[in-house]
Amino acid sequence: MSTYIYGITAGSHPSLPDGIDGVGEPAQKVRIVKEGELAAVVSDAPEGLRPKRRDLLAHQNVLQEAGAGGTVLPMRFGSLAPDDETVANVLAERVDHYQERLRTLAGRVEYNVKATHNEEAVLHLVMAESPEIRAAAEANRRADGGSYDDRIKLGEMVAAAVQAREAEDSEVLRQNLEPVAEAVSPGPESTGWLANLSFLISGDDAARFLETVEQIRTSHPHLEVRVNGPLPPYSFVEPGPAEPVRAARE
Amino acid sequence: MTVVPAQQQQSGGGGSSGLYDVLELILDRGLVIDAFVRVSLVGIEILKIDVRVVVASVDTYLRFAEACNRLDLEAGPRKQPGLPDLVGEITESGAKGKSKGALSGAAETVSGAFREARGEKEEQGEARPRARKSTAARRKEEEE
């Protein structure tokens, strides 16, 4: 029976989620593998584990529960060890590294921010800003929609303007939120958002961070901003490629 | 105490869209330890929404031209979030009807979303939300 690993935390963590439901159907019970100063949150690995919805939820849920009581280094979904002993050996071998990560991330959570344009609102915006686009749209409207070429021409102008707004608005988000955060990590790419950013936020700054998001929503009503958090610091367990967590390698 | 609007609204939205918003983090981020193996993710299509950033294409141009012809500039930008089709795209089964307000200020906390999701009737099958073929295929290659 192999062992499924959810995350790594300090052995002194006050409320480890021992006994709650983990991955699998029926759910495997979560247990704790302690080794020295560290503890791993694990369960038996179900046979034929696949990234199913319920399992992804279970993984996230176990980490959420564990993270509520103390800092946890979240594993990526689907990490398996042959047995508990292997897990304990890894903890023993790399105790310094994980302790350093736990100290660095103590009291910090991840907030993921994604944004898209409200299409109608952004179209209003680019039309309001561009006399050329307004003129072309007006001409087309008078000509019963305009010829194919006229429509393509208008659409091209609009698309270019909207794309410029996407880049601009992505910067707006980053520049306004970065000062409240300790680190920022771009989310996985090609997910179709004009911005997809994860921020590492100290617990004390969470309210300020959310207020800043709120201000951006108010000042940029054409933006649809989705915030997910607090999350386990998925994007910050290892010094990220874009912006390493400060003090990570000191 | 400062009131955080997000905390008030999280229970209303949530549903499983919270999961889809963080799916990529659960699958693509997080600690990887070389001494452990990872389950195969072959076949999983992580990406769940149609790409809604502007893609330069004739289709896009025509759609925009059409939209501009329909727009009533006098009305001003809408204050309410979400054209219906956008909301439809990002709303999964658990979050019916709640166009959780991009503009109205709900930060979805995942714990809230998950509490709800656990109460839902279990959905069967792989986590395979809507995905754009090319993106999914690309992703699949990466995962292999």
Short mmCIF file of N, CA, C and O in Angstrom, two decimals, chain B residues 80-138:
data_model
loop_
_atom_site.label_atom_id
_atom_site.label_comp_id
_atom_site.label_asym_id
_atom_site.label_seq_id
_atom_site.Cartn_x
_atom_site.Cartn_y
_atom_site.Cartn_z
N GLN B 80 -23.53 46.33 -13.96
CA GLN B 80 -23.64 44.96 -13.46
C GLN B 80 -22.66 44.06 -14.20
O GLN B 80 -22.45 44.21 -15.39
N PRO B 81 -22.10 43.13 -13.48
CA PRO B 81 -21.11 42.27 -14.11
C PRO B 81 -21.76 41.25 -15.03
O PRO B 81 -22.89 40.84 -14.83
N GLY B 82 -20.97 40.88 -16.01
CA GLY B 82 -21.30 39.64 -16.67
C GLY B 82 -22.36 39.73 -17.74
O GLY B 82 -23.53 39.85 -17.46
N LEU B 83 -21.94 39.66 -18.96
CA LEU B 83 -22.90 39.33 -19.98
C LEU B 83 -23.35 37.91 -19.68
O LEU B 83 -22.58 37.11 -19.19
N PRO B 84 -24.56 37.60 -20.03
CA PRO B 84 -25.07 36.29 -19.68
C PRO B 84 -24.17 35.15 -20.16
O PRO B 84 -23.94 34.20 -19.44
N ASP B 85 -23.64 35.27 -21.35
CA ASP B 85 -22.84 34.15 -21.86
C ASP B 85 -21.55 34.00 -21.08
O ASP B 85 -21.05 32.91 -20.87
N LEU B 86 -21.00 35.11 -20.62
CA LEU B 86 -19.78 35.00 -19.83
C LEU B 86 -20.05 34.29 -18.53
O LEU B 86 -19.33 33.40 -18.11
N VAL B 87 -21.13 34.68 -17.92
CA VAL B 87 -21.46 34.05 -16.65
C VAL B 87 -21.69 32.57 -16.86
O VAL B 87 -21.27 31.75 -16.09
N GLY B 88 -22.36 32.27 -17.95
CA GLY B 88 -22.61 30.86 -18.24
C GLY B 88 -21.33 30.08 -18.35
O GLY B 88 -21.23 28.96 -17.87
N GLU B 89 -20.34 30.69 -18.93
CA GLU B 89 -19.11 29.96 -19.12
C GLU B 89 -18.37 29.69 -17.83
O GLU B 89 -17.70 28.68 -17.69
N ILE B 90 -18.47 30.62 -16.91
CA ILE B 90 -17.67 30.43 -15.71
C ILE B 90 -18.48 29.84 -14.57
O ILE B 90 -17.98 29.61 -13.50
N THR B 91 -19.73 29.59 -14.83
CA THR B 91 -20.55 29.07 -13.76
C THR B 91 -20.65 27.56 -13.89
O THR B 91 -21.05 27.05 -14.90
N GLU B 92 -20.25 26.88 -12.87
CA GLU B 92 -20.39 25.43 -12.90
C GLU B 92 -21.64 25.04 -12.12
O GLU B 92 -22.32 25.88 -11.54
N SER B 93 -21.87 23.78 -12.10
CA SER B 93 -23.14 23.30 -11.57
C SER B 93 -23.46 23.82 -10.18
O SER B 93 -24.60 24.10 -9.85
N GLY B 94 -22.45 23.95 -9.37
CA GLY B 94 -22.71 24.31 -7.99
C GLY B 94 -23.08 25.76 -7.80
O GLY B 94 -23.52 26.15 -6.74
N ALA B 95 -22.86 26.56 -8.78
CA ALA B 95 -22.99 27.99 -8.57
C ALA B 95 -24.09 28.58 -9.44
O ALA B 95 -23.99 29.67 -9.93
N LYS B 96 -25.13 27.84 -9.62
CA LYS B 96 -26.17 28.27 -10.53
C LYS B 96 -26.73 29.62 -10.17
O LYS B 96 -27.11 29.89 -9.05
N GLY B 97 -26.80 30.44 -11.18
CA GLY B 97 -27.53 31.69 -11.01
C GLY B 97 -26.80 32.75 -10.22
O GLY B 97 -27.21 33.88 -10.21
N LYS B 98 -25.77 32.38 -9.58
CA LYS B 98 -25.05 33.39 -8.81
C LYS B 98 -23.91 33.89 -9.68
O LYS B 98 -22.88 33.26 -9.75
N SER B 99 -24.09 34.98 -10.31
CA SER B 99 -22.99 35.52 -11.07
C SER B 99 -22.16 36.24 -10.05
O SER B 99 -22.27 37.41 -9.84
N LYS B 100 -21.38 35.49 -9.39
CA LYS B 100 -20.77 36.01 -8.19
C LYS B 100 -19.94 37.16 -8.57
O LYS B 100 -19.08 37.10 -9.38
N GLY B 101 -20.23 38.19 -7.97
CA GLY B 101 -20.00 39.45 -8.56
C GLY B 101 -18.60 39.85 -8.70
O GLY B 101 -17.94 40.25 -7.78
N ALA B 102 -18.22 39.74 -9.90
CA ALA B 102 -16.92 40.28 -10.21
C ALA B 102 -16.89 41.73 -9.76
O ALA B 102 -15.93 42.19 -9.20
N LEU B 103 -17.96 42.41 -10.02
CA LEU B 103 -17.95 43.82 -9.67
C LEU B 103 -18.52 44.06 -8.28
O LEU B 103 -18.19 45.04 -7.64
N SER B 104 -19.37 43.19 -7.84
CA SER B 104 -20.01 43.47 -6.57
C SER B 104 -19.12 43.10 -5.41
O SER B 104 -19.39 43.44 -4.29
N GLY B 105 -18.05 42.40 -5.69
CA GLY B 105 -17.04 42.34 -4.67
C GLY B 105 -16.94 41.06 -3.88
O GLY B 105 -16.53 41.07 -2.73
N ALA B 106 -17.28 39.96 -4.45
CA ALA B 106 -17.13 38.73 -3.70
C ALA B 106 -15.77 38.14 -3.97
O ALA B 106 -15.42 37.85 -5.09
N ALA B 107 -15.02 37.98 -2.95
CA ALA B 107 -13.84 37.16 -3.08
C ALA B 107 -14.28 35.79 -2.64
O ALA B 107 -14.83 35.64 -1.57
N GLU B 108 -14.08 34.82 -3.47
CA GLU B 108 -14.57 33.51 -3.09
C GLU B 108 -13.50 32.87 -2.24
O GLU B 108 -12.42 32.64 -2.70
N THR B 109 -13.80 32.62 -1.03
CA THR B 109 -12.78 31.88 -0.31
C THR B 109 -12.99 30.43 -0.61
O THR B 109 -14.10 29.94 -0.72
N VAL B 110 -11.88 29.80 -0.77
CA VAL B 110 -11.96 28.43 -1.21
C VAL B 110 -12.58 27.55 -0.15
O VAL B 110 -13.33 26.64 -0.43
N SER B 111 -12.29 27.87 1.08
CA SER B 111 -12.86 27.01 2.11
C SER B 111 -14.37 27.05 2.03
O SER B 111 -15.04 26.03 2.17
N GLY B 112 -14.90 28.21 1.76
CA GLY B 112 -16.35 28.31 1.60
C GLY B 112 -16.82 27.50 0.42
O GLY B 112 -17.79 26.74 0.51
N ALA B 113 -16.11 27.63 -0.67
CA ALA B 113 -16.49 26.90 -1.86
C ALA B 113 -16.44 25.41 -1.60
O ALA B 113 -17.29 24.65 -2.06
N PHE B 114 -15.47 25.01 -0.82
CA PHE B 114 -15.31 23.59 -0.62
C PHE B 114 -16.33 23.03 0.35
O PHE B 114 -16.79 21.92 0.21
N ARG B 115 -16.68 23.85 1.30
CA ARG B 115 -17.73 23.39 2.20
C ARG B 115 -18.98 23.11 1.38
O ARG B 115 -19.63 22.10 1.56
N GLU B 116 -19.26 24.01 0.47
CA GLU B 116 -20.44 23.81 -0.34
C GLU B 116 -20.30 22.60 -1.23
O GLU B 116 -21.21 21.81 -1.38
N ALA B 117 -19.12 22.52 -1.82
CA ALA B 117 -18.93 21.46 -2.79
C ALA B 117 -19.06 20.10 -2.14
O ALA B 117 -19.56 19.16 -2.73
N ARG B 118 -18.63 20.02 -0.90
CA ARG B 118 -18.71 18.72 -0.23
C ARG B 118 -20.15 18.33 0.01
O ARG B 118 -20.48 17.17 0.09
N GLY B 119 -20.98 19.33 0.16
CA GLY B 119 -22.38 19.05 0.39
C GLY B 119 -23.13 18.69 -0.89
O GLY B 119 -24.23 18.19 -0.84
N GLU B 120 -22.48 18.96 -1.99
CA GLU B 120 -23.16 18.68 -3.26
C GLU B 120 -23.24 17.20 -3.53
O GLU B 120 -22.49 16.42 -3.01
N LYS B 121 -24.12 16.91 -4.41
CA LYS B 121 -24.14 15.55 -4.92
C LYS B 121 -22.83 15.33 -5.67
O LYS B 121 -22.38 16.19 -6.42
N GLU B 122 -22.25 14.22 -5.43
CA GLU B 122 -20.95 13.97 -6.03
C GLU B 122 -21.07 13.90 -7.55
O GLU B 122 -21.94 13.24 -8.08
N GLU B 123 -20.19 14.58 -8.19
CA GLU B 123 -20.16 14.47 -9.65
C GLU B 123 -19.18 13.39 -10.03
O GLU B 123 -18.11 13.28 -9.49
N GLN B 124 -19.58 12.65 -10.99
CA GLN B 124 -18.73 11.55 -11.40
C GLN B 124 -17.75 12.00 -12.45
O GLN B 124 -17.91 13.01 -13.09
N GLY B 125 -16.75 11.19 -12.61
CA GLY B 125 -15.87 11.41 -13.74
C GLY B 125 -14.69 12.29 -13.42
O GLY B 125 -14.56 12.82 -12.33
N GLU B 126 -13.85 12.37 -14.38
CA GLU B 126 -12.65 13.16 -14.24
C GLU B 126 -13.00 14.62 -14.13
O GLU B 126 -14.03 15.06 -14.60
N ALA B 127 -12.10 15.33 -13.55
CA ALA B 127 -12.27 16.78 -13.56
C ALA B 127 -12.00 17.22 -14.99
O ALA B 127 -10.87 17.35 -15.42
N ARG B 128 -13.03 17.36 -15.73
CA ARG B 128 -12.82 17.68 -17.13
C ARG B 128 -13.77 18.76 -17.56
O ARG B 128 -14.74 18.51 -18.28
N PRO B 129 -13.49 19.92 -17.07
CA PRO B 129 -14.34 21.02 -17.49
C PRO B 129 -14.07 21.37 -18.94
O PRO B 129 -13.16 20.84 -19.57
N ARG B 130 -14.88 22.27 -19.39
CA ARG B 130 -14.77 22.73 -20.77
C ARG B 130 -13.35 23.18 -21.07
O ARG B 130 -12.73 23.87 -20.31
N ALA B 131 -12.86 22.74 -22.14
CA ALA B 131 -11.50 23.16 -22.47
C ALA B 131 -11.41 23.42 -23.95
O ALA B 131 -12.11 22.83 -24.75
N ARG B 132 -10.56 24.31 -24.28
CA ARG B 132 -10.34 24.58 -25.66
C ARG B 132 -9.38 23.54 -26.18
O ARG B 132 -8.38 23.25 -25.57
N LYS B 133 -9.70 23.01 -27.31
CA LYS B 133 -8.95 21.85 -27.75
C LYS B 133 -7.46 22.11 -27.82
O LYS B 133 -6.66 21.37 -27.28
N SER B 134 -7.10 23.16 -28.48
CA SER B 134 -5.67 23.38 -28.69
C SER B 134 -4.96 23.55 -27.35
O SER B 134 -3.90 23.00 -27.13
N THR B 135 -5.60 24.27 -26.46
CA THR B 135 -4.98 24.50 -25.16
C THR B 135 -4.86 23.19 -24.40
O THR B 135 -3.85 22.89 -23.80
N ALA B 136 -5.94 22.44 -24.47
CA ALA B 136 -5.95 21.18 -23.74
C ALA B 136 -4.88 20.24 -24.28
O ALA B 136 -4.18 19.58 -23.52
N ALA B 137 -4.77 20.22 -25.58
CA ALA B 137 -3.81 19.32 -26.18
C ALA B 137 -2.39 19.72 -25.78
O ALA B 137 -1.56 18.88 -25.45
N ARG B 138 -2.19 21.02 -25.77
CA ARG B 138 -0.88 21.51 -25.40
C ARG B 138 -0.57 21.12 -23.96
O ARG B 138 0.48 20.62 -23.62
#
